[in-house]
């Protein structure tokens, strides 16, 4: 433990006192411990009256060692900026956090880190891409960084965990608060193999203004940011802007012109962002590139292709090709089927049978009433 | 002298006969009414006195006592004016007593002696016939309704003077008697809303046909402007015509509700009731201190259409549980219990999400959670009663203006009636009529599958994670589809089609 960590922890846990104020205090007092020992009179020069009273109260009530130990007991690690454990990359960014809290079994030292971000309400295509990228990154030994949010963030991280990789969930609340609640499982899984990271003291509830600030850490931690899906106006752009400000490379997954959810991505590409074309290319941006699974990957692809063909009848195959990665309605599929010379006389019931069979095989999935999309 | 006149009153959908006794005697002059009367009956006093005066009969300065019995049943409505006046006339000796022994008299009086129409004539006339009465004297405005009942003489009077003359010599002044019975059988009349006029959406049409054939409740899901409302309006047109018994049941409800004229339901078309989603629970179930039939009862033997089902208040929708289960609704008030029939086909329409475009992510701006919550507004038990669910699609211009020939409702109705006949035969001697009403025992018996189909279903059951209830519903719908093709066995294709109409939108939103 570096000298002053306990005091830094004590300072950082004072409610209502943030990054900038702490820095000012420490600078004025000339060290963390000195800041703790500041008299009310001295502190007055730095703190406005409201904060001063909380500061003094905190001085009376809490002992630094007690605050620090309390965290240790709860298996939460406090890492101030001067610690060796503090992520190097994060220290470089403008408005770098004074300290971060870590919770989980993983480690964030060493390996290359990639942020996978995108829309919360994503399309089936986006979900699939996030899953693919998360898995591939994990298999290449790269740490996936994201916000554990709904949609792309969560899907990417879940895929990474599933593939046995490490992932960092950067939060806009204390590391012991689960938000959104339905991702509780994901939090647990993330702690198993990865790490939860937050600049907010444990117990802090999520607030809207925490999230843009959280985004600067996501991009700050990472070597590279991959944007999977974003609308024209999207919170994702906050992260992208931060990334550019911090000098991180941005790689964007392209989409179709007509897809609303890819409009933001395509605009970024227009502005000069890198296009996501293959995983290999992405990995080249990373400082230490570990390519261990190349042979394995091709193996798998072949296998998948095989499973696609096996056991499907001609009509099923045709219906499958008419399905896409975004949900299409039954009527739409049927009408397109009829346009094909060979299937002009197919009845709806015949096609329904093919659809049911495809569902049983797990090749297509129903989303919404009678809307189907491809699984792989 | 005491005179006795028989009249009738309604209690819920039922009616009972009321004996009106009038006595004229010496004492302080006045008109006294007794017999657990509501205020509108008590006000009859003034109406009767003035109407008699304007008919040229002034009451002598004597004490007139009118008693309505049975005295322990509460009497409501304005139908007692005419019988009270008739009783007074008899006890005064102006009309001959005893002539009206087997006659039921109902009607409201205007101050000038005119007889106005009243609510609930049909049940009263039916009850009169049941009790062995020979004749009914009713207001002229209710004649059409009363004529529906066979085996009892109907005398429609326009004014008190008419009545007096009729009792004296059996004639009506200046009015033709016993007009031809107006009971236009529902033959080749044109539907106002016809499936032929609905563009595209073949799936919806098919779903409506199946629903109509098996009396399944159905739900349409789709974006705004995709023809959900139009399709619903077309459904009464493909339902089989009302049988005579059904018509009487339905018309009795309308008679009690006092909606006879408004709905023009003398035509024998199945009712189509489409309450707005802001409807109060009382208006849906039947309300008022003396409840009148609500929307569920007005839709009896017809279609209850709930547009924007997710916008209805949850508590309002939950009221549907009893009628969906028991085909009737029980309303309890301080004066007693009222039961109204409520056997309807539920047709519901809803957007799949708040903005209406899910799962079209190009347009939909809702989060997954919003979508889940939106469907969650409909309570499970109501959801469970719905057998069929179909998606609707926004129409292309070419479909709207398309020249392709489309079946009109009449042809579809033919098929529906064929399927219904099969069901009638199948369920003979049981207390059910349609596939939708089958319990689990009947489902097992009548939806037996062949070896091949059973294997197929087993497969599906696992792959699609069907619930036991979902499985039963699928079987019932498949039974109806097979019936439409007059197929004894349920084949794989029937099952496939039934599966495509299944309801399970609760768990499908995850990726």
PDB file of C-alpha atoms in Angstrom, chain A residues 19-134:
ATOM      1  CA  UNK A  19     -12.373  15.182  -7.840  1.00  0.00           C
ATOM      2  CA  UNK A  20     -11.434  18.835  -8.234  1.00  0.00           C
ATOM      3  CA  UNK A  21     -11.998  19.841  -4.643  1.00  0.00           C
ATOM      4  CA  UNK A  22      -9.843  16.994  -3.377  1.00  0.00           C
ATOM      5  CA  UNK A  23      -7.026  17.943  -5.680  1.00  0.00           C
ATOM      6  CA  UNK A  24      -7.223  21.555  -4.495  1.00  0.00           C
ATOM      7  CA  UNK A  25      -7.224  20.497  -0.859  1.00  0.00           C
ATOM      8  CA  UNK A  26      -4.264  18.188  -1.279  1.00  0.00           C
ATOM      9  CA  UNK A  27      -2.332  20.800  -3.173  1.00  0.00           C
ATOM     10  CA  UNK A  28      -3.062  23.447  -0.559  1.00  0.00           C
ATOM     11  CA  UNK A  29      -2.187  21.229   2.361  1.00  0.00           C
ATOM     12  CA  UNK A  30       0.752  19.572   0.618  1.00  0.00           C
ATOM     13  CA  UNK A  31      -0.220  15.922   0.857  1.00  0.00           C
ATOM     14  CA  UNK A  32      -3.105  13.648   1.711  1.00  0.00           C
ATOM     15  CA  UNK A  33      -2.315  13.283   5.350  1.00  0.00           C
ATOM     16  CA  UNK A  34      -1.862  17.010   5.736  1.00  0.00           C
ATOM     17  CA  UNK A  35      -5.222  17.532   4.089  1.00  0.00           C
ATOM     18  CA  UNK A  36      -6.796  15.277   6.693  1.00  0.00           C
ATOM     19  CA  UNK A  37      -5.240  17.292   9.465  1.00  0.00           C
ATOM     20  CA  UNK A  38      -6.281  20.699   8.117  1.00  0.00           C
ATOM     21  CA  UNK A  39      -7.898  22.897  10.751  1.00  0.00           C
ATOM     22  CA  UNK A  40     -11.227  24.498  10.086  1.00  0.00           C
ATOM     23  CA  UNK A  41      -9.586  27.853   9.690  1.00  0.00           C
ATOM     24  CA  UNK A  42      -7.204  26.644   7.027  1.00  0.00           C
ATOM     25  CA  UNK A  43      -9.781  24.641   5.198  1.00  0.00           C
ATOM     26  CA  UNK A  44     -11.950  27.724   5.016  1.00  0.00           C
ATOM     27  CA  UNK A  45      -9.594  29.146   2.391  1.00  0.00           C
ATOM     28  CA  UNK A  46     -10.431  26.327   0.005  1.00  0.00           C
ATOM     29  CA  UNK A  47     -13.899  25.080   0.827  1.00  0.00           C
ATOM     30  CA  UNK A  48     -17.165  27.000   0.497  1.00  0.00           C
ATOM     31  CA  UNK A  49     -19.253  27.088   3.723  1.00  0.00           C
ATOM     32  CA  UNK A  50     -21.512  24.151   2.806  1.00  0.00           C
ATOM     33  CA  UNK A  51     -18.674  21.793   2.012  1.00  0.00           C
ATOM     34  CA  UNK A  52     -16.681  23.051   4.958  1.00  0.00           C
ATOM     35  CA  UNK A  53     -19.234  21.854   7.463  1.00  0.00           C
ATOM     36  CA  UNK A  54     -19.393  18.371   5.898  1.00  0.00           C
ATOM     37  CA  UNK A  55     -15.615  18.271   5.884  1.00  0.00           C
ATOM     38  CA  UNK A  56     -15.376  19.138   9.558  1.00  0.00           C
ATOM     39  CA  UNK A  57     -18.119  16.725  10.466  1.00  0.00           C
ATOM     40  CA  UNK A  58     -16.348  13.967   8.565  1.00  0.00           C
ATOM     41  CA  UNK A  59     -13.126  14.849  10.383  1.00  0.00           C
ATOM     42  CA  UNK A  60     -14.832  14.360  13.722  1.00  0.00           C
ATOM     43  CA  UNK A  61     -16.738  11.211  12.862  1.00  0.00           C
ATOM     44  CA  UNK A  62     -14.501   9.022  10.704  1.00  0.00           C
ATOM     45  CA  UNK A  63     -11.021   7.693  11.080  1.00  0.00           C
ATOM     46  CA  UNK A  64      -9.097   7.128   7.795  1.00  0.00           C
ATOM     47  CA  UNK A  65      -8.066   3.629   8.790  1.00  0.00           C
ATOM     48  CA  UNK A  66     -11.643   2.748   9.631  1.00  0.00           C
ATOM     49  CA  UNK A  67     -12.980   3.958   6.280  1.00  0.00           C
ATOM     50  CA  UNK A  68     -10.279   2.098   4.397  1.00  0.00           C
ATOM     51  CA  UNK A  69     -10.673  -1.122   6.295  1.00  0.00           C
ATOM     52  CA  UNK A  70     -14.377  -1.067   5.847  1.00  0.00           C
ATOM     53  CA  UNK A  71     -13.804  -1.182   2.098  1.00  0.00           C
ATOM     54  CA  UNK A  72     -11.251  -3.960   2.338  1.00  0.00           C
ATOM     55  CA  UNK A  73     -13.694  -6.019   4.373  1.00  0.00           C
ATOM     56  CA  UNK A  74     -16.222  -5.675   1.647  1.00  0.00           C
ATOM     57  CA  UNK A  75     -13.632  -6.752  -0.919  1.00  0.00           C
ATOM     58  CA  UNK A  76     -13.617  -3.381  -2.582  1.00  0.00           C
ATOM     59  CA  UNK A  77     -10.244  -2.087  -3.610  1.00  0.00           C
ATOM     60  CA  UNK A  78      -9.453   1.597  -3.441  1.00  0.00           C
ATOM     61  CA  UNK A  79      -6.867   2.750  -5.987  1.00  0.00           C
ATOM     62  CA  UNK A  80      -5.766   6.410  -5.877  1.00  0.00           C
ATOM     63  CA  UNK A  81      -4.078   8.023  -8.845  1.00  0.00           C
ATOM     64  CA  UNK A  82      -0.619   7.778  -7.334  1.00  0.00           C
ATOM     65  CA  UNK A  83      -0.893   4.039  -6.834  1.00  0.00           C
ATOM     66  CA  UNK A  84       1.054   1.703  -9.081  1.00  0.00           C
ATOM     67  CA  UNK A  85      -2.115  -0.198  -9.668  1.00  0.00           C
ATOM     68  CA  UNK A  86      -3.861   2.792 -11.127  1.00  0.00           C
ATOM     69  CA  UNK A  87      -4.366   2.165 -14.867  1.00  0.00           C
ATOM     70  CA  UNK A  88      -1.611   3.933 -16.704  1.00  0.00           C
ATOM     71  CA  UNK A  89      -3.798   5.002 -19.595  1.00  0.00           C
ATOM     72  CA  UNK A  90      -6.388   6.494 -17.325  1.00  0.00           C
ATOM     73  CA  UNK A  91      -3.816   8.690 -15.637  1.00  0.00           C
ATOM     74  CA  UNK A  92      -2.994  10.381 -18.930  1.00  0.00           C
ATOM     75  CA  UNK A  93      -6.433  11.651 -19.795  1.00  0.00           C
ATOM     76  CA  UNK A  94      -7.651  15.173 -19.113  1.00  0.00           C
ATOM     77  CA  UNK A  95      -9.796  15.321 -15.954  1.00  0.00           C
ATOM     78  CA  UNK A  96      -8.417  11.989 -14.837  1.00  0.00           C
ATOM     79  CA  UNK A  97     -10.241  10.571 -11.796  1.00  0.00           C
ATOM     80  CA  UNK A  98      -8.531  11.089  -8.454  1.00  0.00           C
ATOM     81  CA  UNK A  99      -9.164   7.499  -7.562  1.00  0.00           C
ATOM     82  CA  UNK A 100     -11.164   4.467  -8.654  1.00  0.00           C
ATOM     83  CA  UNK A 101     -12.823   1.616  -6.784  1.00  0.00           C
ATOM     84  CA  UNK A 102     -12.384  -1.908  -8.061  1.00  0.00           C
ATOM     85  CA  UNK A 103     -14.372  -4.990  -7.242  1.00  0.00           C
ATOM     86  CA  UNK A 104     -13.955  -8.465  -8.712  1.00  0.00           C
ATOM     87  CA  UNK A 105     -11.481 -11.237  -9.314  1.00  0.00           C
ATOM     88  CA  UNK A 106     -10.065 -10.066 -12.630  1.00  0.00           C
ATOM     89  CA  UNK A 107      -7.087  -7.909 -13.312  1.00  0.00           C
ATOM     90  CA  UNK A 108      -6.859  -4.940 -15.603  1.00  0.00           C
ATOM     91  CA  UNK A 109      -3.133  -4.699 -15.744  1.00  0.00           C
ATOM     92  CA  UNK A 110      -1.224  -5.619 -18.809  1.00  0.00           C
ATOM     93  CA  UNK A 111      -3.558  -6.876 -21.474  1.00  0.00           C
ATOM     94  CA  UNK A 112      -4.843  -4.778 -24.310  1.00  0.00           C
ATOM     95  CA  UNK A 113      -8.224  -3.221 -23.696  1.00  0.00           C
ATOM     96  CA  UNK A 114     -10.994  -2.504 -26.172  1.00  0.00           C
ATOM     97  CA  UNK A 115     -14.238  -0.676 -25.465  1.00  0.00           C
ATOM     98  CA  UNK A 116     -17.330  -2.105 -27.157  1.00  0.00           C
ATOM     99  CA  UNK A 117     -20.131   0.418 -27.057  1.00  0.00           C
ATOM    100  CA  UNK A 118     -23.429   1.184 -28.764  1.00  0.00           C
ATOM    101  CA  UNK A 119     -27.149   1.695 -28.536  1.00  0.00           C
ATOM    102  CA  UNK A 120     -29.184   0.413 -25.623  1.00  0.00           C
ATOM    103  CA  UNK A 121     -32.138  -0.590 -27.775  1.00  0.00           C
ATOM    104  CA  UNK A 122     -30.210  -2.338 -30.475  1.00  0.00           C
ATOM    105  CA  UNK A 123     -31.329  -4.371 -33.455  1.00  0.00           C
ATOM    106  CA  UNK A 124     -30.815  -8.089 -33.880  1.00  0.00           C
ATOM    107  CA  UNK A 125     -27.912  -7.231 -36.191  1.00  0.00           C
ATOM    108  CA  UNK A 126     -26.290  -5.050 -33.574  1.00  0.00           C
ATOM    109  CA  UNK A 127     -26.755  -7.702 -30.944  1.00  0.00           C
ATOM    110  CA  UNK A 128     -25.145 -10.271 -33.171  1.00  0.00           C
ATOM    111  CA  UNK A 129     -22.176  -8.047 -33.973  1.00  0.00           C
ATOM    112  CA  UNK A 130     -21.646  -7.167 -30.326  1.00  0.00           C
ATOM    113  CA  UNK A 131     -21.735 -10.838 -29.448  1.00  0.00           C
ATOM    114  CA  UNK A 132     -19.258 -11.672 -32.186  1.00  0.00           C
ATOM    115  CA  UNK A 133     -16.835  -8.908 -31.264  1.00  0.00           C
ATOM    116  CA  UNK A 134     -17.038  -9.647 -27.545  1.00  0.00           C
TER     117      UNK A 134
END
